[in-house]
PDB file of C-alpha atoms in Angstrom:
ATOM      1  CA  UNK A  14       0.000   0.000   0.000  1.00  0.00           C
ATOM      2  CA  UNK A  15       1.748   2.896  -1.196  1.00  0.00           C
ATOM      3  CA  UNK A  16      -0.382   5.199  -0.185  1.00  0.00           C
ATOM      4  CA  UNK A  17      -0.430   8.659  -2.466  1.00  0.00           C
ATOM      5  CA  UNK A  18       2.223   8.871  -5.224  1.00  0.00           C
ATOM      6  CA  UNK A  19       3.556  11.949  -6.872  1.00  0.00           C
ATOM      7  CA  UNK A  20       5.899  12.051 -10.064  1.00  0.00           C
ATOM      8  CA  UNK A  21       8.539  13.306 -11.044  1.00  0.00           C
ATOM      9  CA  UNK A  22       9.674  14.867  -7.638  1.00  0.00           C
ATOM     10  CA  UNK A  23      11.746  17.639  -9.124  1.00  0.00           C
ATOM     11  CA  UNK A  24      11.340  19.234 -12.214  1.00  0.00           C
ATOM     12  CA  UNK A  25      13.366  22.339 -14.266  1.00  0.00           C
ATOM     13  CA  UNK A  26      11.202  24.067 -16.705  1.00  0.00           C
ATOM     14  CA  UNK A  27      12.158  26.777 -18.828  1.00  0.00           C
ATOM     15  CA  UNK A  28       9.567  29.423 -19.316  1.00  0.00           C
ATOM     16  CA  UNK A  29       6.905  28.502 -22.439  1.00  0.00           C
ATOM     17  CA  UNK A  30       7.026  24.693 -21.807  1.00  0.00           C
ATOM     18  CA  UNK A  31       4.680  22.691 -21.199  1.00  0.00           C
ATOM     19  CA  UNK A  32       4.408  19.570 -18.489  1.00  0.00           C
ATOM     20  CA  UNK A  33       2.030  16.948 -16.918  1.00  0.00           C
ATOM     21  CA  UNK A  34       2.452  16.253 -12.834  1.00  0.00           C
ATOM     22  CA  UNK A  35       1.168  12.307 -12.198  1.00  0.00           C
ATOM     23  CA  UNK A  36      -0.621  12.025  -8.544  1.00  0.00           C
ATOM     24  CA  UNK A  37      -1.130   8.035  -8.409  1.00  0.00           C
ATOM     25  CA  UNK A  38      -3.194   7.176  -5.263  1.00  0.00           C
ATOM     26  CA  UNK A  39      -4.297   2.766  -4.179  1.00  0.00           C
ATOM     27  CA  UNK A  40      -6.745   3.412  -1.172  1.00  0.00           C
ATOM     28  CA  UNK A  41      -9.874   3.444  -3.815  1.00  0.00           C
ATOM     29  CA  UNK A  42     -10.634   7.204  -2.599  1.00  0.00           C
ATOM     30  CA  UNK A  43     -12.973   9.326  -4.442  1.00  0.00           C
ATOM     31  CA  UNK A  44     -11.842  12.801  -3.816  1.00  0.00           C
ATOM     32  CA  UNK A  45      -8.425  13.913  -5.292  1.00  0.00           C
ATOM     33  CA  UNK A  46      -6.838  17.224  -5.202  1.00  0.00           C
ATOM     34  CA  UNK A  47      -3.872  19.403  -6.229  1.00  0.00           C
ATOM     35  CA  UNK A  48      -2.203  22.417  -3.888  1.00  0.00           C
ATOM     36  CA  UNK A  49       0.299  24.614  -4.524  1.00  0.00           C
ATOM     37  CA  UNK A  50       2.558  25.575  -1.691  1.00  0.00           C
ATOM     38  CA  UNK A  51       4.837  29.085  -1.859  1.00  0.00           C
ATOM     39  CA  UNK A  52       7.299  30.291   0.608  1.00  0.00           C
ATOM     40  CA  UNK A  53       5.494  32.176   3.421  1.00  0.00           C
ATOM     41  CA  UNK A  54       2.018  30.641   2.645  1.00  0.00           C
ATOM     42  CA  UNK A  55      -0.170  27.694   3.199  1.00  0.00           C
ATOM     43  CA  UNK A  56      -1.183  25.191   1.340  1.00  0.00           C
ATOM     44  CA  UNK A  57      -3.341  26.934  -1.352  1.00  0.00           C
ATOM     45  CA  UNK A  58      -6.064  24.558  -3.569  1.00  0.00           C
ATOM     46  CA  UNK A  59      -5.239  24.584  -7.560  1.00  0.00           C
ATOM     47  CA  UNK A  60      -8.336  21.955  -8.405  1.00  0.00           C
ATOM     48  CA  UNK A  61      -9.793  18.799  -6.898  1.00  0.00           C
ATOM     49  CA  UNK A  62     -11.785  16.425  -8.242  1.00  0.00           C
ATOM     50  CA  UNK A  63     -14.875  14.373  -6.554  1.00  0.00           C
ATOM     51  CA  UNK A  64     -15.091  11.091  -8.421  1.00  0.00           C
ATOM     52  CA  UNK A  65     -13.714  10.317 -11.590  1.00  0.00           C
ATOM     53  CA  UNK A  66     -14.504  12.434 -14.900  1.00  0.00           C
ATOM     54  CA  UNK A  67     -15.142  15.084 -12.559  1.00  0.00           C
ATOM     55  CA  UNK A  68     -13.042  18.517 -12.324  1.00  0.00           C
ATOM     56  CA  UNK A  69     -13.443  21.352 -10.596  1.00  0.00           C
ATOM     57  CA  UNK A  70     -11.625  24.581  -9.719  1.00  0.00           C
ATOM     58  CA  UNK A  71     -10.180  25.610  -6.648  1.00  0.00           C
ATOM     59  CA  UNK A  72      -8.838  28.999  -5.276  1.00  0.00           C
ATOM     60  CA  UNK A  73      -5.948  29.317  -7.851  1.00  0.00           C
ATOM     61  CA  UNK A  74      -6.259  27.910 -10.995  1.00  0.00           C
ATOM     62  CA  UNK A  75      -4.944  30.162 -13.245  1.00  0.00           C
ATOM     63  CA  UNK A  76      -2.740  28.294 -15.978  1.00  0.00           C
ATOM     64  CA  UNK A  77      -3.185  24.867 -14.963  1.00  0.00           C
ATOM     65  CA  UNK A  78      -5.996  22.241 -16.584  1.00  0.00           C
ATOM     66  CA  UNK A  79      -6.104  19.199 -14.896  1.00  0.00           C
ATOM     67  CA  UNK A  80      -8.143  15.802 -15.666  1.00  0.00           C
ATOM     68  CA  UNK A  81      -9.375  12.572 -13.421  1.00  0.00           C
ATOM     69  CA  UNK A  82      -9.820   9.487 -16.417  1.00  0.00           C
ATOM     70  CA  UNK A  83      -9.150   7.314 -13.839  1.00  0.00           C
ATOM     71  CA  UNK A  84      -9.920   7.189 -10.410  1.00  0.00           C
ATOM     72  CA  UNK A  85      -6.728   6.431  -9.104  1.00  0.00           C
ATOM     73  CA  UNK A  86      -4.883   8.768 -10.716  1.00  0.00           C
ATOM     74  CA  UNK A  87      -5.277  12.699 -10.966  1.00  0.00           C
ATOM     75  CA  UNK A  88      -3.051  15.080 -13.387  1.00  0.00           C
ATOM     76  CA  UNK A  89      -1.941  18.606 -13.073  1.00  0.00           C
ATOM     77  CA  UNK A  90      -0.800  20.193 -16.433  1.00  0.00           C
ATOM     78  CA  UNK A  91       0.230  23.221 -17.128  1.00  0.00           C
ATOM     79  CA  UNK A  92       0.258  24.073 -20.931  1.00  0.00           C
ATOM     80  CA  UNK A  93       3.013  27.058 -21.017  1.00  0.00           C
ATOM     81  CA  UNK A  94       4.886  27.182 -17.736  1.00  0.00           C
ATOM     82  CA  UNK A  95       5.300  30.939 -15.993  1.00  0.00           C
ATOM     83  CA  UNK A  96       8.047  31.578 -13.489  1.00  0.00           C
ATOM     84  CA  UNK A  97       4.704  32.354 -11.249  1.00  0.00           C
ATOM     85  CA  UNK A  98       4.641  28.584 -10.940  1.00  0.00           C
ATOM     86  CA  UNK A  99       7.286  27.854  -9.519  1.00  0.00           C
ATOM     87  CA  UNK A 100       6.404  25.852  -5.980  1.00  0.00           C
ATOM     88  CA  UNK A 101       5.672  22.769  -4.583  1.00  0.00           C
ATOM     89  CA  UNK A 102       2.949  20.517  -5.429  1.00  0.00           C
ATOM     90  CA  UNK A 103       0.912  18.460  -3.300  1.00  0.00           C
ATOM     91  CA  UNK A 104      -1.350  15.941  -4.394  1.00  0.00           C
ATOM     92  CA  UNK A 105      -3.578  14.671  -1.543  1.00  0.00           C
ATOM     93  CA  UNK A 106      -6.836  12.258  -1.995  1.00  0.00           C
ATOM     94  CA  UNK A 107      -9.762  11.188   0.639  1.00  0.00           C
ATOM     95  CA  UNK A 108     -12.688   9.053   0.965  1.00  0.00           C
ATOM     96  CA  UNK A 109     -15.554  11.616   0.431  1.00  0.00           C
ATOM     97  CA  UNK A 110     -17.554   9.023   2.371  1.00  0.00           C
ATOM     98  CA  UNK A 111     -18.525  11.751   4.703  1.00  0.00           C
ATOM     99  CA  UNK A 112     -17.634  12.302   8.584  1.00  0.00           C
ATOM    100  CA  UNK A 113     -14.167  12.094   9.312  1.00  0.00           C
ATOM    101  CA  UNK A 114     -12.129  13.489   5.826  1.00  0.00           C
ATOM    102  CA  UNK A 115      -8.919  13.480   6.628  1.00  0.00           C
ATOM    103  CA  UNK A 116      -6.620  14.120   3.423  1.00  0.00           C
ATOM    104  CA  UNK A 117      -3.652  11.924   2.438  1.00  0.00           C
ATOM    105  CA  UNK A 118      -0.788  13.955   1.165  1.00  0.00           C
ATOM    106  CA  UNK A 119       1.685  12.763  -1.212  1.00  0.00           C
ATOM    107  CA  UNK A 120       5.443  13.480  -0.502  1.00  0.00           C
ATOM    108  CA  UNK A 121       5.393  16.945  -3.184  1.00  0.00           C
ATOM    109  CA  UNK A 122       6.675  17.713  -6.822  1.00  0.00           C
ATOM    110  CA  UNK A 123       9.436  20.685  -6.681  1.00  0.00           C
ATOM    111  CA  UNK A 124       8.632  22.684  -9.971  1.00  0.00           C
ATOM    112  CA  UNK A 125      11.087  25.423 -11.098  1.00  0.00           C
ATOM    113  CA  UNK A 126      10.455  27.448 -14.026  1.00  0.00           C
ATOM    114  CA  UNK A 127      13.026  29.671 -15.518  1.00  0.00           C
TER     115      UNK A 127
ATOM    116  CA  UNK B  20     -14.961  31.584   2.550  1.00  0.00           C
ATOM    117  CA  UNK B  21     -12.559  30.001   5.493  1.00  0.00           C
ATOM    118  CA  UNK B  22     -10.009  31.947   6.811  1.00  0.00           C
ATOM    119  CA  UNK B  23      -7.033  30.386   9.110  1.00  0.00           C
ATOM    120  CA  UNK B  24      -4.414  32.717  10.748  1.00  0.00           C
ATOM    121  CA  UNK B  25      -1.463  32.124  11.981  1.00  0.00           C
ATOM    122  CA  UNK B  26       0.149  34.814  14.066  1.00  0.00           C
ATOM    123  CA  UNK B  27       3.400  33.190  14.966  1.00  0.00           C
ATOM    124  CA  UNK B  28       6.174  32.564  12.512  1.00  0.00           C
ATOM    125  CA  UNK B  29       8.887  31.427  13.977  1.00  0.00           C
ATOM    126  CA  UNK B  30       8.928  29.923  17.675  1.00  0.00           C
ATOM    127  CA  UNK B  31      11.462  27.814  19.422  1.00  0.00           C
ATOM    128  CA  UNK B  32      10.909  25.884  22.376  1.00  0.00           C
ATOM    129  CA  UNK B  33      14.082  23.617  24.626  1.00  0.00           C
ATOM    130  CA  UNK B  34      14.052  20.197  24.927  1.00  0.00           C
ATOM    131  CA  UNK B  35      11.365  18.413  26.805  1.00  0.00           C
ATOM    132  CA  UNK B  36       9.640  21.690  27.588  1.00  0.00           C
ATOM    133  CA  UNK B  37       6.054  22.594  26.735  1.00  0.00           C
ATOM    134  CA  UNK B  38       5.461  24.671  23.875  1.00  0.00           C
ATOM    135  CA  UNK B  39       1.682  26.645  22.627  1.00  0.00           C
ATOM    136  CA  UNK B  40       1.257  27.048  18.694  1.00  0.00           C
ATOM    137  CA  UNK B  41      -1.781  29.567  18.224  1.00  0.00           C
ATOM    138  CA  UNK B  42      -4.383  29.460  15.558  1.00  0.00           C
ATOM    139  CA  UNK B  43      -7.526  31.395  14.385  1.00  0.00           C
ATOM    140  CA  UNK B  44      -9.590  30.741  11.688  1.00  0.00           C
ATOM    141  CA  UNK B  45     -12.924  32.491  10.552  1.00  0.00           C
ATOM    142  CA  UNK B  46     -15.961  30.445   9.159  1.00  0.00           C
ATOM    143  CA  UNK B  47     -19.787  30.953   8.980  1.00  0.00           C
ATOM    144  CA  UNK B  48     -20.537  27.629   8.779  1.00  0.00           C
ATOM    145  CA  UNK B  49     -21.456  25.859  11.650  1.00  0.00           C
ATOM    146  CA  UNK B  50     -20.180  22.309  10.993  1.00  0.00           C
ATOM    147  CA  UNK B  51     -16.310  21.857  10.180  1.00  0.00           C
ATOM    148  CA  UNK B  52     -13.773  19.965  11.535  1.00  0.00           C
ATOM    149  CA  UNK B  53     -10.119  21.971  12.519  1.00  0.00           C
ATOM    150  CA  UNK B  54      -6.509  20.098  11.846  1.00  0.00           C
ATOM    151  CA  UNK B  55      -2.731  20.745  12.379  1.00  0.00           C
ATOM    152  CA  UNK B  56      -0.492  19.334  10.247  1.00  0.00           C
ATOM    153  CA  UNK B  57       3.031  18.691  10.679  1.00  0.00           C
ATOM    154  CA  UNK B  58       6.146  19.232   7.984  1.00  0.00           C
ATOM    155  CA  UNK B  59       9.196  17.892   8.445  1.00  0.00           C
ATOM    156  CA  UNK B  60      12.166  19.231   6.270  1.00  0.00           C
ATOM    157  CA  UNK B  61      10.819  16.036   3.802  1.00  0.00           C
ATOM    158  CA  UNK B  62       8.175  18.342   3.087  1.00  0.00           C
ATOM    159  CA  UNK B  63       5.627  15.164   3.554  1.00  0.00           C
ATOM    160  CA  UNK B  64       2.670  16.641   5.515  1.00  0.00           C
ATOM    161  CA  UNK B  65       1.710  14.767   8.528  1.00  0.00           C
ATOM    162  CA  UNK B  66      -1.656  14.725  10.165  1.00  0.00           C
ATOM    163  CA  UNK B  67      -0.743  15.610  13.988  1.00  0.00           C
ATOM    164  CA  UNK B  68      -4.489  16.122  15.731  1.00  0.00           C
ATOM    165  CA  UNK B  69      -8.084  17.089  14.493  1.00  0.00           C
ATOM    166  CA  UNK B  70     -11.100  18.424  16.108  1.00  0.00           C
ATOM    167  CA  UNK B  71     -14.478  18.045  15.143  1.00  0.00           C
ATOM    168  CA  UNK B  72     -16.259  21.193  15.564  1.00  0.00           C
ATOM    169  CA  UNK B  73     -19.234  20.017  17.187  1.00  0.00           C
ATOM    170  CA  UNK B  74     -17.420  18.061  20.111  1.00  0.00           C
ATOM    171  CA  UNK B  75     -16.372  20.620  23.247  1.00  0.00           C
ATOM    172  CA  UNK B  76     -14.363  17.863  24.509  1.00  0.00           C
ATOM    173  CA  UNK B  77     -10.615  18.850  23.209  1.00  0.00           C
ATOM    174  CA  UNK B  78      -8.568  16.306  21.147  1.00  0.00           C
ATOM    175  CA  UNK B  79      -5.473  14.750  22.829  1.00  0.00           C
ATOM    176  CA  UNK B  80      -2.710  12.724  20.491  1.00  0.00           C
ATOM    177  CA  UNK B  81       0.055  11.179  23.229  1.00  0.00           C
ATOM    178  CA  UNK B  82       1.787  15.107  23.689  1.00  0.00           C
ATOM    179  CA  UNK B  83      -0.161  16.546  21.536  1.00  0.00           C
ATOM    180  CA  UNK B  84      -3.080  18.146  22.792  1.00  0.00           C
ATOM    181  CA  UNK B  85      -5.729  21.298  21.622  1.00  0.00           C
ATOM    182  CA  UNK B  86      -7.517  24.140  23.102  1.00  0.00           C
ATOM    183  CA  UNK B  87     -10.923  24.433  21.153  1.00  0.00           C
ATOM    184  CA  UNK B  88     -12.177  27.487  21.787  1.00  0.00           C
ATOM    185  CA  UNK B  89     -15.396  27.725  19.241  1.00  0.00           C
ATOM    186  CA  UNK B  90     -16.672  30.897  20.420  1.00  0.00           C
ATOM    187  CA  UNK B  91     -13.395  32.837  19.884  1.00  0.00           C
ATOM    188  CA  UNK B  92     -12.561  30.886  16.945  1.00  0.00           C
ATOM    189  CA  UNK B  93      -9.248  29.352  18.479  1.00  0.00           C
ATOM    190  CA  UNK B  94      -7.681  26.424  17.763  1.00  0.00           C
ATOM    191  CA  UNK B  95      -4.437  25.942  19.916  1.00  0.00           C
ATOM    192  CA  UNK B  96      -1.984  23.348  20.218  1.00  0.00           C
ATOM    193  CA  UNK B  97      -0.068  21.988  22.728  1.00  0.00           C
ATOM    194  CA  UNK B  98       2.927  20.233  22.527  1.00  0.00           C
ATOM    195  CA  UNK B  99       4.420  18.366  25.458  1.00  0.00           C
ATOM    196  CA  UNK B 100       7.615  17.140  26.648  1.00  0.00           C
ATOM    197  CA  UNK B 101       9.166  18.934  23.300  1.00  0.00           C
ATOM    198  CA  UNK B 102      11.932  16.255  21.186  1.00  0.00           C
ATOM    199  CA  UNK B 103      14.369  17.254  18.965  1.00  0.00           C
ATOM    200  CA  UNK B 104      11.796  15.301  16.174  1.00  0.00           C
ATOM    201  CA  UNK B 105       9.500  17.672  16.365  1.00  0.00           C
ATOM    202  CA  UNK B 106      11.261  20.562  14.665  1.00  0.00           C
ATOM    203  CA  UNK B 107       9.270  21.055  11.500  1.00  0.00           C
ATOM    204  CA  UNK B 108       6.563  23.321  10.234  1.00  0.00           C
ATOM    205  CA  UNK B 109       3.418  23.435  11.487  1.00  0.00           C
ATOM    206  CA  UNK B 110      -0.016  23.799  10.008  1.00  0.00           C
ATOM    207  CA  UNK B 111      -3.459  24.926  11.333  1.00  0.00           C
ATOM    208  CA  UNK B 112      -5.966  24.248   8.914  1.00  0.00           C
ATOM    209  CA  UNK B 113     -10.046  24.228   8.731  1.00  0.00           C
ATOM    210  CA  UNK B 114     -12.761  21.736   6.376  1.00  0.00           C
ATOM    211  CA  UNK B 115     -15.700  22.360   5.991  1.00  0.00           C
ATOM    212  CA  UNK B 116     -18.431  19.336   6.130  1.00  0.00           C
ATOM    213  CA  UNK B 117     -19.950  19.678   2.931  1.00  0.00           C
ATOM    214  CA  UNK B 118     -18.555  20.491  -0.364  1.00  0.00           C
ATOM    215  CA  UNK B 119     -15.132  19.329  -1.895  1.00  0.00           C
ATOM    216  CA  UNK B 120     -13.916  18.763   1.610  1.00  0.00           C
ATOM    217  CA  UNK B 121     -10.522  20.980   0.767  1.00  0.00           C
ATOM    218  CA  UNK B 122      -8.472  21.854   3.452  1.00  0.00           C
ATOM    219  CA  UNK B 123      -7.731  25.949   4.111  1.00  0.00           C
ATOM    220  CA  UNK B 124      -4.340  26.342   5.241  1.00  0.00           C
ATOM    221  CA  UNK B 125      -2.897  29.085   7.598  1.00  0.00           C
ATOM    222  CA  UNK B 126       0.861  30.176   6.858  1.00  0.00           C
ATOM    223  CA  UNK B 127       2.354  28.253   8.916  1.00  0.00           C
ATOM    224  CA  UNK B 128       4.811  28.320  12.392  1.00  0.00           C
ATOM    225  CA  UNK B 129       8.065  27.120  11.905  1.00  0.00           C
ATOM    226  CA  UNK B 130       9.242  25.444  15.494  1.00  0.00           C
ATOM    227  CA  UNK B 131      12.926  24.130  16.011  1.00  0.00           C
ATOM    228  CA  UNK B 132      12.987  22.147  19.388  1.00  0.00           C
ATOM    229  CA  UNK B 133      17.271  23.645  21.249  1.00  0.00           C
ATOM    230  CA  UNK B 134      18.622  20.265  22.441  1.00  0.00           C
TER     231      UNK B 134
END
C-alpha cells in the first residue's frame, strides 16, 4: 500500500514549456486534489476532483488544466509554464464518504520554471 | 470563505519543555472539523491532531493536545515534553463538512525544538 504517489519529484522548466504532474493514489478514494505551496504561505487549492470524470476549480487555478480518467490517478498540467509557478505541489486524496475526511498527502513535486 | 491565521512565525521551544502554537480561523458555517499538520524538512505533511467542531471535549494525540475554543474561533496546540523530532513546520488548517472537503491552510509556524 503505497499510499499517495507523486511524479517526477523535481522538475526544471524553462519558461513557455509545457508539463504533466502524475498524482497516483491505491486506497480506492474518491476525492483527489492538487495544492500549490509558496514560501510564506499555506497550502493553497489549484483543483480537486470528486469522483472520476469530474473537475473542478479551486482557489488558484490560473494556468493549470487538470483531468481525473481514472480514479486512481489525478493530473496537473500546465500548458506554457510561468516563473509564477514555480512551488511545490501536493497531491492529496480522501474518501468523500462523509464524517471524518482526513486528506492523504503525497510526498510533493518541486517545480522550477526559468 | 474560510479563513485560518497564523500569528506566529517562527517559535522555538528547549528540549522536553512545553510549547503553545496559536491558531484562528474564521468560518460561517457551523459544521467543520479543525486540523494541524506537521512538515518535516521532507516536506511530507503529517496529520498531527483534528477536532471536530461540534465536540467541546478537546482532542489529545500522546503530547499533543488542543484548546478548542469555538466561540473565539481558536484552535491551539499543545505540545508536550518537546523532542528534537519535532522541529518542523506546522499547520493549522479548517474543512468544511460539505462540499469538496478541501483543506484551508494558515501560513504556517516554523518550530525548532534547542537540544
Amino acid at each position: 500500500n503505497a499510499g499517495v504517489t507523486q511524479t517526477p519529484k523535481f522538475r526544471v522548466l524553462k519558461t513557455g514549456q509545457s508539463m504533466t504532474l502524475l498524482c497516483a493514489q491505491d486506497m480506492n478514494h474518491e476525492y483527489m486534489y492538487w495544492y500549490r505551496q509558496d514560501p510564506g504561505m499555506g497550502l493553497r487549492l489549484i483543483h480537486y476532483s470528486v469522483g472520476e470524470g469530474t473537475t473542478a476549480k479551486g482557489e488558484v487555478p490560473d494556468g493549470y488544466n487538470v483531468s481525473r480518467l481514472k480514479k486512481q490517478n489525478f493530473l496537473l498540467g500546465l500548458e506554457s509554464a510561468a516563473p509564477s509557478q514555480t512551488s511545490v505541489y501536493f497531491c492529496a486524496s480522501s474518501s468523500g464518504t462523509g464524517g471524518w475526511e482526513t486528506q492523504y498527502f503525497g510526498p510533493g513535486t518541486r517545480l522550477l520554471v526559468l | 470563505a474560510q479563513t485560518v491565521t497564523q500569528s506566529q512565525p517562527e517559535m522555538s521551544v528547549q528540549e522536553a519543555e512545553t510549547v503553545t502554537l496559536s491558531c484562528t480561523y474564521d468560518t460561517s458555517e457551523s459544521n467543520y472539523y479543525l486540523f494541524w499538520y506537521k512538515q518535516p524538512p521532507s516536506r511530507q505533511m503529517i496529520l498531527v491532531i483534528r477536532q471536530e467542531a461540534y465536540k467541546q471535549q478537546n482532542a489529545t494525540e500522546n503530547r499533543f493536545s488542543v484548546n478548542f475554543q469555538k466561540a473565539a474561533k481558536s484552535f491551539s496546540l499543545k505540545i508536550s515534553d518537546s523532542q528534537l523530532g519535532d522541529t518542523a513546520m506546522y499547520f493549522c488548517a479548517s474543512q468544511l463538512k460539505t462540499g469538496a472537503n478541501n483543506l484551508f491552510f494558515g501560513t504556517g509556524t516554523r518550530l525548532t525544538v534547542i537540544p
